[in-house]
Structures are given as C-alpha cells and as structure tokens.
PDB file of C-alpha atoms in Angstrom:
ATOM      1  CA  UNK A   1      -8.567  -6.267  12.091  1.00 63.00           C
ATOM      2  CA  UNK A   2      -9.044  -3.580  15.168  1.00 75.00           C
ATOM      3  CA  UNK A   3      -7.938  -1.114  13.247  1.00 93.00           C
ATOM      4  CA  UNK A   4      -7.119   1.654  16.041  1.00 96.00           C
ATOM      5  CA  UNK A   5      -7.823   0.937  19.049  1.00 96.00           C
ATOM      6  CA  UNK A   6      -7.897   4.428  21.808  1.00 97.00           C
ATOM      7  CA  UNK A   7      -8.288   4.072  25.365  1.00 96.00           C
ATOM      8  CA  UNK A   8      -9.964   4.957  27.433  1.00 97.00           C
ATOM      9  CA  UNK A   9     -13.548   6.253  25.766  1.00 96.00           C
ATOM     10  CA  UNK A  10     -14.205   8.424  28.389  1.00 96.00           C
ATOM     11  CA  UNK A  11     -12.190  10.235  31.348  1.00 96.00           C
ATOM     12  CA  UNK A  12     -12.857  12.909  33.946  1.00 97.00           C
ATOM     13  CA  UNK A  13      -9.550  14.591  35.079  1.00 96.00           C
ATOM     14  CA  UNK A  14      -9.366  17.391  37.775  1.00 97.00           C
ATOM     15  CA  UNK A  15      -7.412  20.618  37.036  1.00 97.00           C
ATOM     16  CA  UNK A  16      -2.951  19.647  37.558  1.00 96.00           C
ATOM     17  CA  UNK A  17      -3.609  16.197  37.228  1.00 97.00           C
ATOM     18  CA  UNK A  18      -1.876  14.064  34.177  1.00 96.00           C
ATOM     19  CA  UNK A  19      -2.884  11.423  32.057  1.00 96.00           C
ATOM     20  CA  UNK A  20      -2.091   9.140  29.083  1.00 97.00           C
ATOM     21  CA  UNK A  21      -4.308   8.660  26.114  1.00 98.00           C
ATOM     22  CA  UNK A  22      -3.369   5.300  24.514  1.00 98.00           C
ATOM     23  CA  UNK A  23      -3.785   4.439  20.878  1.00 98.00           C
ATOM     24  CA  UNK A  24      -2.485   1.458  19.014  1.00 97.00           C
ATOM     25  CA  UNK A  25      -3.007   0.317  15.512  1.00 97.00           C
ATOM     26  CA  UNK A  26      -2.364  -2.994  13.790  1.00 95.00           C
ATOM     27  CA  UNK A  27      -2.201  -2.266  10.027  1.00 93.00           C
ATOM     28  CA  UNK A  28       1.598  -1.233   9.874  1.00 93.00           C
ATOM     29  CA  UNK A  29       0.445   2.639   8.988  1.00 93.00           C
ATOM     30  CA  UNK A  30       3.733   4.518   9.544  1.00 92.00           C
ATOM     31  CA  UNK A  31       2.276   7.792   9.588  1.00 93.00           C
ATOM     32  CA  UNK A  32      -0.055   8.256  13.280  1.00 95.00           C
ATOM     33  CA  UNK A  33      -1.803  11.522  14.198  1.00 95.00           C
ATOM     34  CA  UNK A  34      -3.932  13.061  17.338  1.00 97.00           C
ATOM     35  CA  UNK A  35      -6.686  15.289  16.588  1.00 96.00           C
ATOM     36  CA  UNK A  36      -8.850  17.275  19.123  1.00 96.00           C
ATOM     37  CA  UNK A  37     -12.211  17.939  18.102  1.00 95.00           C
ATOM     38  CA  UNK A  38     -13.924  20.938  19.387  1.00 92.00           C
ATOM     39  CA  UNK A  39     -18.087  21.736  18.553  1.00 83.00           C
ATOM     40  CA  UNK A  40     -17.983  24.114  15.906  1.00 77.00           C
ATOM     41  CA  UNK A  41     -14.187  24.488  15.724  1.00 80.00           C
ATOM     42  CA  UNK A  42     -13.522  21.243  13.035  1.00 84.00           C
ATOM     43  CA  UNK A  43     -10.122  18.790  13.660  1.00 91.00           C
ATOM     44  CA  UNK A  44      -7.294  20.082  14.822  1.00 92.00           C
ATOM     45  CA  UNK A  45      -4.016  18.557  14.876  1.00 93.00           C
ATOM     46  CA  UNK A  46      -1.995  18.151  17.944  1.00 96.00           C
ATOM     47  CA  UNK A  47       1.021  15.670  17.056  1.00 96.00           C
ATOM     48  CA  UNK A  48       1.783  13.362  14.154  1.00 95.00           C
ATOM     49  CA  UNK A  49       4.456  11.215  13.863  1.00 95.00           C
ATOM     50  CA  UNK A  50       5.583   9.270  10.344  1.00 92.00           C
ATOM     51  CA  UNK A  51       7.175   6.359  11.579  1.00 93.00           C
ATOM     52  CA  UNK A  52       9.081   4.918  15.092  1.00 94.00           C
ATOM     53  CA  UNK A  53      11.087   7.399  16.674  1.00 94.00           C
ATOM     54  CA  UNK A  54       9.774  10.639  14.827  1.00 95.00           C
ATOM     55  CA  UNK A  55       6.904  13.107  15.728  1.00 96.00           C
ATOM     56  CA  UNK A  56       6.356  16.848  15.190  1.00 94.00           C
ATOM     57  CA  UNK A  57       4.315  19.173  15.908  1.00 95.00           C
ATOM     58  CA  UNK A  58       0.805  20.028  14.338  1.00 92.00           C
ATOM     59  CA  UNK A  59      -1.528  23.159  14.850  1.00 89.00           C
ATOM     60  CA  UNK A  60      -2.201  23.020  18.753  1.00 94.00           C
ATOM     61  CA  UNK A  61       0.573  21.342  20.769  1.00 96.00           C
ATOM     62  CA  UNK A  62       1.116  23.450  23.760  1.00 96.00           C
ATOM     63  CA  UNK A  63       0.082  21.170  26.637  1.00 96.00           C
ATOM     64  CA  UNK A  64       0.764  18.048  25.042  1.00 97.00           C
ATOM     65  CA  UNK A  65       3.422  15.423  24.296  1.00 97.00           C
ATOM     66  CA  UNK A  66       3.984  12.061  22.382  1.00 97.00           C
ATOM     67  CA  UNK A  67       6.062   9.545  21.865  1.00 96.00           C
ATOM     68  CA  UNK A  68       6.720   6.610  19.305  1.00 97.00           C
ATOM     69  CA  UNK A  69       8.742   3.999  20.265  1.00 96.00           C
ATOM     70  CA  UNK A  70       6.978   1.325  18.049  1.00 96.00           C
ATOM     71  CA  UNK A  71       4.892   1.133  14.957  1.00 96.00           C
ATOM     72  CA  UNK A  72       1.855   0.349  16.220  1.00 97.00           C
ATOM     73  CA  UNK A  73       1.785   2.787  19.737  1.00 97.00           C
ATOM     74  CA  UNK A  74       1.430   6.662  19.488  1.00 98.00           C
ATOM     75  CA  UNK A  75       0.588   7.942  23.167  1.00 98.00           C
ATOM     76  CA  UNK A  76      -0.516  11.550  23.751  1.00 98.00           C
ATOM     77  CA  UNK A  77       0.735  12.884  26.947  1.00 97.00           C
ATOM     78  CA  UNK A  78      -1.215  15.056  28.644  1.00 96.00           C
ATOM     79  CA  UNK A  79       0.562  17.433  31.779  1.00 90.00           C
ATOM     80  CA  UNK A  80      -1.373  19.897  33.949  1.00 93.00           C
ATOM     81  CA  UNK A  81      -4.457  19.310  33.144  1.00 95.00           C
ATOM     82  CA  UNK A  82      -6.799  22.792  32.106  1.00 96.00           C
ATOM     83  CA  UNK A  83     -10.172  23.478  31.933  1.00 96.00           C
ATOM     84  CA  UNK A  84      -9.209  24.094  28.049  1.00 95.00           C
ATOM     85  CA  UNK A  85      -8.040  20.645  27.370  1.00 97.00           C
ATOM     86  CA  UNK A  86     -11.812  19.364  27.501  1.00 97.00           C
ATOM     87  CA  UNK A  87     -12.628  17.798  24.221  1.00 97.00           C
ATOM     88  CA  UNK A  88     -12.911  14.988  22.129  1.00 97.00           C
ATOM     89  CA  UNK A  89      -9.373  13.231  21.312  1.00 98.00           C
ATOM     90  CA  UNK A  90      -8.898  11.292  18.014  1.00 97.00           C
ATOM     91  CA  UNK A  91      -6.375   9.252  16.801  1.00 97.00           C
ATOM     92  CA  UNK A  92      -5.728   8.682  13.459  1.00 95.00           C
ATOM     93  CA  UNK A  93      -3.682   6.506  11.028  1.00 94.00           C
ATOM     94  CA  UNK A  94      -2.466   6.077   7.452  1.00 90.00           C
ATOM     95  CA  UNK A  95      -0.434   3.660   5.280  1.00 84.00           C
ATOM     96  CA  UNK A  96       0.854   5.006   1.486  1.00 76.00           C
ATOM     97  CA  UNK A  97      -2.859   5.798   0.897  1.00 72.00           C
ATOM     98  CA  UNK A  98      -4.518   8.925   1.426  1.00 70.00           C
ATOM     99  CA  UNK A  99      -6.802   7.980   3.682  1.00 83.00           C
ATOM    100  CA  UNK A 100      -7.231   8.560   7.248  1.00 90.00           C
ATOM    101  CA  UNK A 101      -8.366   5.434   9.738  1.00 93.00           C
ATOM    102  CA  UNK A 102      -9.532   7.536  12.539  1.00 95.00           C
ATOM    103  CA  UNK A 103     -10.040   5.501  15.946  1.00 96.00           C
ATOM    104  CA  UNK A 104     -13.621   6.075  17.940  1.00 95.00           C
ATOM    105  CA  UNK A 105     -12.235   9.152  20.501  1.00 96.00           C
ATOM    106  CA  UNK A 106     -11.733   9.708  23.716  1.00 97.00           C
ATOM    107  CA  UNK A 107     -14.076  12.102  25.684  1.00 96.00           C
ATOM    108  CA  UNK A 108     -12.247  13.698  27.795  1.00 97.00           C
ATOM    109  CA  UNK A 109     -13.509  16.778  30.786  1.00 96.00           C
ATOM    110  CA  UNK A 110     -11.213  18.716  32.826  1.00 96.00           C
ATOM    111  CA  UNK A 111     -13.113  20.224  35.751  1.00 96.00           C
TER     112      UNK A 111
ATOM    113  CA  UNK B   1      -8.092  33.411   7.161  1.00 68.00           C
ATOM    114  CA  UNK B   2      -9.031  30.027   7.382  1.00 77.00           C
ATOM    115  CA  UNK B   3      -7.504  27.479   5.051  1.00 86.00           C
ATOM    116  CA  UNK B   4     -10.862  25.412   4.857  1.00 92.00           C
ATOM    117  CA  UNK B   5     -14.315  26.832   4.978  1.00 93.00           C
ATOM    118  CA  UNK B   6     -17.525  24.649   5.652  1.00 93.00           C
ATOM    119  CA  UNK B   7     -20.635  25.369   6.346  1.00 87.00           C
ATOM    120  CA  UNK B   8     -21.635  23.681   9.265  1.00 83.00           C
ATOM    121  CA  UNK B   9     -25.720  23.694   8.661  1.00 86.00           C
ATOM    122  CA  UNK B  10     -27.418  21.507  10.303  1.00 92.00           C
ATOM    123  CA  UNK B  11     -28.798  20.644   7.146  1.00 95.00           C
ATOM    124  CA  UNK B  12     -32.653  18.920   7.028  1.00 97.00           C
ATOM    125  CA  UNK B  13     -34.117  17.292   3.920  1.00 97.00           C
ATOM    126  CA  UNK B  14     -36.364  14.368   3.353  1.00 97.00           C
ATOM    127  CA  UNK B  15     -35.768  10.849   2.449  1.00 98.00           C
ATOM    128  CA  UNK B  16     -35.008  10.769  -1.565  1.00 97.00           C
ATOM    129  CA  UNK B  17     -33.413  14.041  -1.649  1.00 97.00           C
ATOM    130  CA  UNK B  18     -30.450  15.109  -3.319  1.00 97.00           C
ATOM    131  CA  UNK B  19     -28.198  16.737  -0.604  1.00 97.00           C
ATOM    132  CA  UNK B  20     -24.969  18.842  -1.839  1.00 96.00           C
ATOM    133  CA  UNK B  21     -22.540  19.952   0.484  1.00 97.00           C
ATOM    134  CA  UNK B  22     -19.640  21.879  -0.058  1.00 96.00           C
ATOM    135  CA  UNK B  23     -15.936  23.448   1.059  1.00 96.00           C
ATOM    136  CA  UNK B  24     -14.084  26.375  -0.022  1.00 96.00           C
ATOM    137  CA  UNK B  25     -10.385  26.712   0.556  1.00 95.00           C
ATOM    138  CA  UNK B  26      -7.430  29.081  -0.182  1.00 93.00           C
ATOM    139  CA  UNK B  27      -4.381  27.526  -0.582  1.00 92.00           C
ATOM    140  CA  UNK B  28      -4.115  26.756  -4.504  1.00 92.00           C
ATOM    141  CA  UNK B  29      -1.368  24.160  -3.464  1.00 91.00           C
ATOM    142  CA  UNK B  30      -4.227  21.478  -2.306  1.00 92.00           C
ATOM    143  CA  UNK B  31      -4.335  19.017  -4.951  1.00 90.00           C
ATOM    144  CA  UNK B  32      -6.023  16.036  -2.796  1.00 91.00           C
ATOM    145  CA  UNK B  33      -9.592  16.435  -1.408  1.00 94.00           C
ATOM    146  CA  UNK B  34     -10.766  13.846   1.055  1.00 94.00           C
ATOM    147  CA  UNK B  35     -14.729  13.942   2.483  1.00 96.00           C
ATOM    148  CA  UNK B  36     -15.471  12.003   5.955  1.00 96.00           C
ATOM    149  CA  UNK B  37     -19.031  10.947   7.324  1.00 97.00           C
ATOM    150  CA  UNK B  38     -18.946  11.134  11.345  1.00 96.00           C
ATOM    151  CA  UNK B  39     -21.749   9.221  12.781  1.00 95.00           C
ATOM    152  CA  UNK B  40     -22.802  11.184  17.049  1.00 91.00           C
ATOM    153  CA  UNK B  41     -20.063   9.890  19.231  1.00 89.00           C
ATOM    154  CA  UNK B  42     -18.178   7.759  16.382  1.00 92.00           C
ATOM    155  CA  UNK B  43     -14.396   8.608  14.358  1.00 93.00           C
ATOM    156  CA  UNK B  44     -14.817   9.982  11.218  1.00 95.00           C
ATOM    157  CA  UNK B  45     -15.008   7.363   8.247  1.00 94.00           C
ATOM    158  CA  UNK B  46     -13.365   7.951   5.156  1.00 93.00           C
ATOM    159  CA  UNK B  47     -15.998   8.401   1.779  1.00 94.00           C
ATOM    160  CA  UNK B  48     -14.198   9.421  -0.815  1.00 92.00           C
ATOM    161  CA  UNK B  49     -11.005  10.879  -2.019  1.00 89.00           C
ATOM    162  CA  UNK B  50      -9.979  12.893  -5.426  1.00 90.00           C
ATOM    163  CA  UNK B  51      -7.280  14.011  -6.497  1.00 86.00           C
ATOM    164  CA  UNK B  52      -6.981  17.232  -8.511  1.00 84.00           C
ATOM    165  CA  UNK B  53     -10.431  18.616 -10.885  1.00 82.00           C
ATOM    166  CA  UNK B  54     -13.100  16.570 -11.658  1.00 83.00           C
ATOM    167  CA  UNK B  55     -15.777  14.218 -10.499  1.00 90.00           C
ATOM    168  CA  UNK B  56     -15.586  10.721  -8.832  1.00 92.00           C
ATOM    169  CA  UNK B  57     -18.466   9.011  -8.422  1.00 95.00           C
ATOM    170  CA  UNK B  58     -19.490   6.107  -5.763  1.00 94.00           C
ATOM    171  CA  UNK B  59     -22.765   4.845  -5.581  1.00 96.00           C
ATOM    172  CA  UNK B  60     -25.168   7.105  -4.579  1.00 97.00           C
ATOM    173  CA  UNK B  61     -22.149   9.599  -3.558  1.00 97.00           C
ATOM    174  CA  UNK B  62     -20.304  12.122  -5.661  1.00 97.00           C
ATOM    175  CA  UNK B  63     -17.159  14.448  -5.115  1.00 96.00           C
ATOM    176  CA  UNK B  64     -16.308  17.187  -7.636  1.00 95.00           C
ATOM    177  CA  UNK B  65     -13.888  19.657  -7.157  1.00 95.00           C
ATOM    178  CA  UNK B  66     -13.279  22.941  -9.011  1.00 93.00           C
ATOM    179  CA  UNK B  67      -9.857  24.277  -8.078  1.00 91.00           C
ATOM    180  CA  UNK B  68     -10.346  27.370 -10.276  1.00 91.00           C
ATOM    181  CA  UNK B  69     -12.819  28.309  -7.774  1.00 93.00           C
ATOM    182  CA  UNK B  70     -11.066  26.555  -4.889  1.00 94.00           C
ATOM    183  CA  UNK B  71     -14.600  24.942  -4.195  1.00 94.00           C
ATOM    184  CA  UNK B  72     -15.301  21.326  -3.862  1.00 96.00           C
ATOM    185  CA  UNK B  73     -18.555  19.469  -3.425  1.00 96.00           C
ATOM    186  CA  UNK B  74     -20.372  16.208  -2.404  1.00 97.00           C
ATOM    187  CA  UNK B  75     -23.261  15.314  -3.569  1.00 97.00           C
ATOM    188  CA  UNK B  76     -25.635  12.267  -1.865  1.00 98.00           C
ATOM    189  CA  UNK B  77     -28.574  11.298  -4.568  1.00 97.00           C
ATOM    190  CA  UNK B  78     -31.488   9.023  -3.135  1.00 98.00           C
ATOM    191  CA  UNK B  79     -30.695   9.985   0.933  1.00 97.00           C
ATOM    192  CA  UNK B  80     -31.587   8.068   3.129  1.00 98.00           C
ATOM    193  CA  UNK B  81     -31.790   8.302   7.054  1.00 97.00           C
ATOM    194  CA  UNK B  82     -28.879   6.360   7.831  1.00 97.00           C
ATOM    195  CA  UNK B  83     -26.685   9.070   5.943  1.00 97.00           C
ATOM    196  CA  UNK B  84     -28.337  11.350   8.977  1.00 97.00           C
ATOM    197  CA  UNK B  85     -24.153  12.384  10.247  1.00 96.00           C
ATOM    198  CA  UNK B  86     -22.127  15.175  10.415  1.00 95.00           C
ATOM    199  CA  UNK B  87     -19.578  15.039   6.624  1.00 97.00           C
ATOM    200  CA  UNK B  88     -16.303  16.807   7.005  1.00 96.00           C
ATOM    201  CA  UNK B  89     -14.405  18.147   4.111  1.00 96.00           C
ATOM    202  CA  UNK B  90     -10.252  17.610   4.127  1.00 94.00           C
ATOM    203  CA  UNK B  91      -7.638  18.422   1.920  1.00 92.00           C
ATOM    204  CA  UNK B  92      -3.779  18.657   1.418  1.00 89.00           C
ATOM    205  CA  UNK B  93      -1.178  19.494  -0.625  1.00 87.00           C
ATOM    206  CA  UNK B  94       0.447  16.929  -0.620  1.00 79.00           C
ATOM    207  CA  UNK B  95      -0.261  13.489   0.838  1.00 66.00           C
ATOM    208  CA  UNK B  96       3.139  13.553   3.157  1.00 66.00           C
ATOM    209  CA  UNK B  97       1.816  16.848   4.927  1.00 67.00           C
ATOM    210  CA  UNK B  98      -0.951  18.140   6.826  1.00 78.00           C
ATOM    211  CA  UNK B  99      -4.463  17.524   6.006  1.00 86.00           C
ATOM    212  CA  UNK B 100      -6.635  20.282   6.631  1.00 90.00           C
ATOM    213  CA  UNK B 101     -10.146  19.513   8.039  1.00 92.00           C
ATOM    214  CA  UNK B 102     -13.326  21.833   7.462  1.00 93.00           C
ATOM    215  CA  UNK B 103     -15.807  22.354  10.869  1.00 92.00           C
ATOM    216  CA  UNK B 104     -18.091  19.909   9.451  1.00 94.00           C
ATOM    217  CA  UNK B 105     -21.929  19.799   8.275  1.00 95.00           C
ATOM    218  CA  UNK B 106     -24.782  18.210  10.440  1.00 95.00           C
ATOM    219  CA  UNK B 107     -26.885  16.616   7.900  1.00 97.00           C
ATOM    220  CA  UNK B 108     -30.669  14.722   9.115  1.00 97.00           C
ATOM    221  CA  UNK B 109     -32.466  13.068   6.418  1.00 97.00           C
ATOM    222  CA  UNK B 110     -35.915  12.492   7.657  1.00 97.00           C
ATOM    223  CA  UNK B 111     -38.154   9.601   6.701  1.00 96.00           C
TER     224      UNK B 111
END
C-alpha cells in the first residue's frame, strides 16, 4: 500500500501565482484533512472533508480551497499566492480508527 | 488560550535514558489522546492512542493521561538514537471532530 501519496515534495511559487497540491490515498479512509505546519506554531488545520462531495472548514482557511470529488483525491487549492502561505503542507487520512495516516509534505516557498 | 500546550524543548539525553514528555490541555471534553513521532522532513507517524485515564503501554513506549489534571504524558524507557524526532501530542473530543495538535518536542538521544 502507498498509503498517501502528496505531490509535489517541494515547490517555489512567486507572489499572485496559483497552484494545486495533490494528495491521493488508497485505503478507502473517508475522512481526508490538510494541515500546514509552521516551526514553532504545531499543525494547523486548513480543510477536512469526511467523505466525496463534503469538506469544511478547519482553523486557517482563508486563502485556500478543496475539493472532493472521489474517495481517494482531496486537492488543496491554493489562489494568490502570499509570502504567508510558505510552509510545510500535510495531508492526512483516517478510516473508523483514530488514527491519522499523514502523507510526507509538501515544502512549499512563496517569494 | 491555547487548547493544547507542549513544550517544545529540544530535549537532549543519552542513550538508555528514560525520556518523559508531556501536554496540557483545557478543554475537559477531550476524551482521546493520540502521540505522533515526526522524523526531519518526514509526516508524522502515529505511536499510540488512549482513550480516556490511564496508562497504555507499548514496548519501550508509554502514554498515561490524567484528565483531572488535563495532563497527559509519554514516556520512552531504554532510548535509543533512532527515537532522536520531534513527538507531537493530539487530542479530541470526539473521534468525528477536530484533533487538536500540540507544537511538538525536539527530542536527540545521543549515543
């Protein structure tokens, strides 16, 4: 098993430009998430969604969409890029468990 | 205030030690306590989960949590160098909402 799977590891955007985080997991978890992680500041949530067709907002979404048109695909939408947007991105998944499968980040620098 | 508290060290001991680290939190609702063990540049990895009081024990790893302090712990006997990683605290109320992540604590076990 992959597990989840983000895309792309690393990215360099410039200030107004857009982009697309991908993430895709293959063990049927209905309930996705996206986390940034800032030093110091801990995991915060952006989006989560609990199945297809259903997402909501978490702590820090200005700046940000998603969508979920399938199971295994939770994109995180980024518009207008800002200096303020540089972090680490995480995605994260989770069947009737508790636990969290987290996916390896994407490093992402607005400049 | 913030709902999770961790402090985020770094934390240095020597090969053999016991290591404790430890969260705080103010919401009385959380009832499930998750800790995570993030390798530099990797997604967090689940260790151990608990639900309510008590102690769970893995290996060389143990969680206790004391919700009439709102405190929980984990506790690594024997460390080694390859538990050298930050550990993040989470918890939740419930496992259908939000879990809330602490900042993390850098731990290096030295040889």
């Amino acid at each position: 098993n992959a597990g989840v799977t983000q895309t792309p590891k690393f990215r360099i955007l410039k200030i107004g430009q857009s982009m697309t985080l991908q993430c895709t997991q293959d063990m049927n978890h209905n309930y996705m998430y996206w986390y940034r992680q800032d030093p110091g500041m801990g995991l915060k949530l952006i989006y989560y969604s609990v199945g297809a067709g259903i997402t909501d907002k978490g702590e820090v979404p200005n700046g940000y969409n998603v969508s979920r048109s399938t199971t295994e695909d939770f994109p995180l939408r980024l518009e207008l890029a800002a200096p303020s947007q540089t972090s680490v991105y995480f995605c994260a998944s989770r069947g009737q468990g508790y636990g969290y499968t987290f996916g390896s980040g994407t490093r992402l620098t607005v400049v | 205030q913030k709902e999770v508290e961790q402090d985020p060290g770094p934390l240095s001991v020597p090969e053999g030690a016991i290591v404790s680290l430890n969260c705080t939190y103010s919401n009385s609702a959380f009832q499930y306590f998750m800790w995570y063990r993030q390798y530099s540049r990797k997604g967090p990895e689940l260790l151990m989960y608990t639900y309510s009081s008590g102690n769970k024990e893995d290996g060389r790893f143990t969680a206790q949590v004391d919700k009439s302090s709102k405190y929980i712990s984990l506790f690594i006997r024997d460390s080694q160098p390859s538990d050298s990683a930050t550990y993040l605290c989470a918890m939740s109320a419930n496992t259908g909402n939000q879990f809330y992540f602490g900042t993390g604590t850098s731990l290096t076990v030295i040889p």
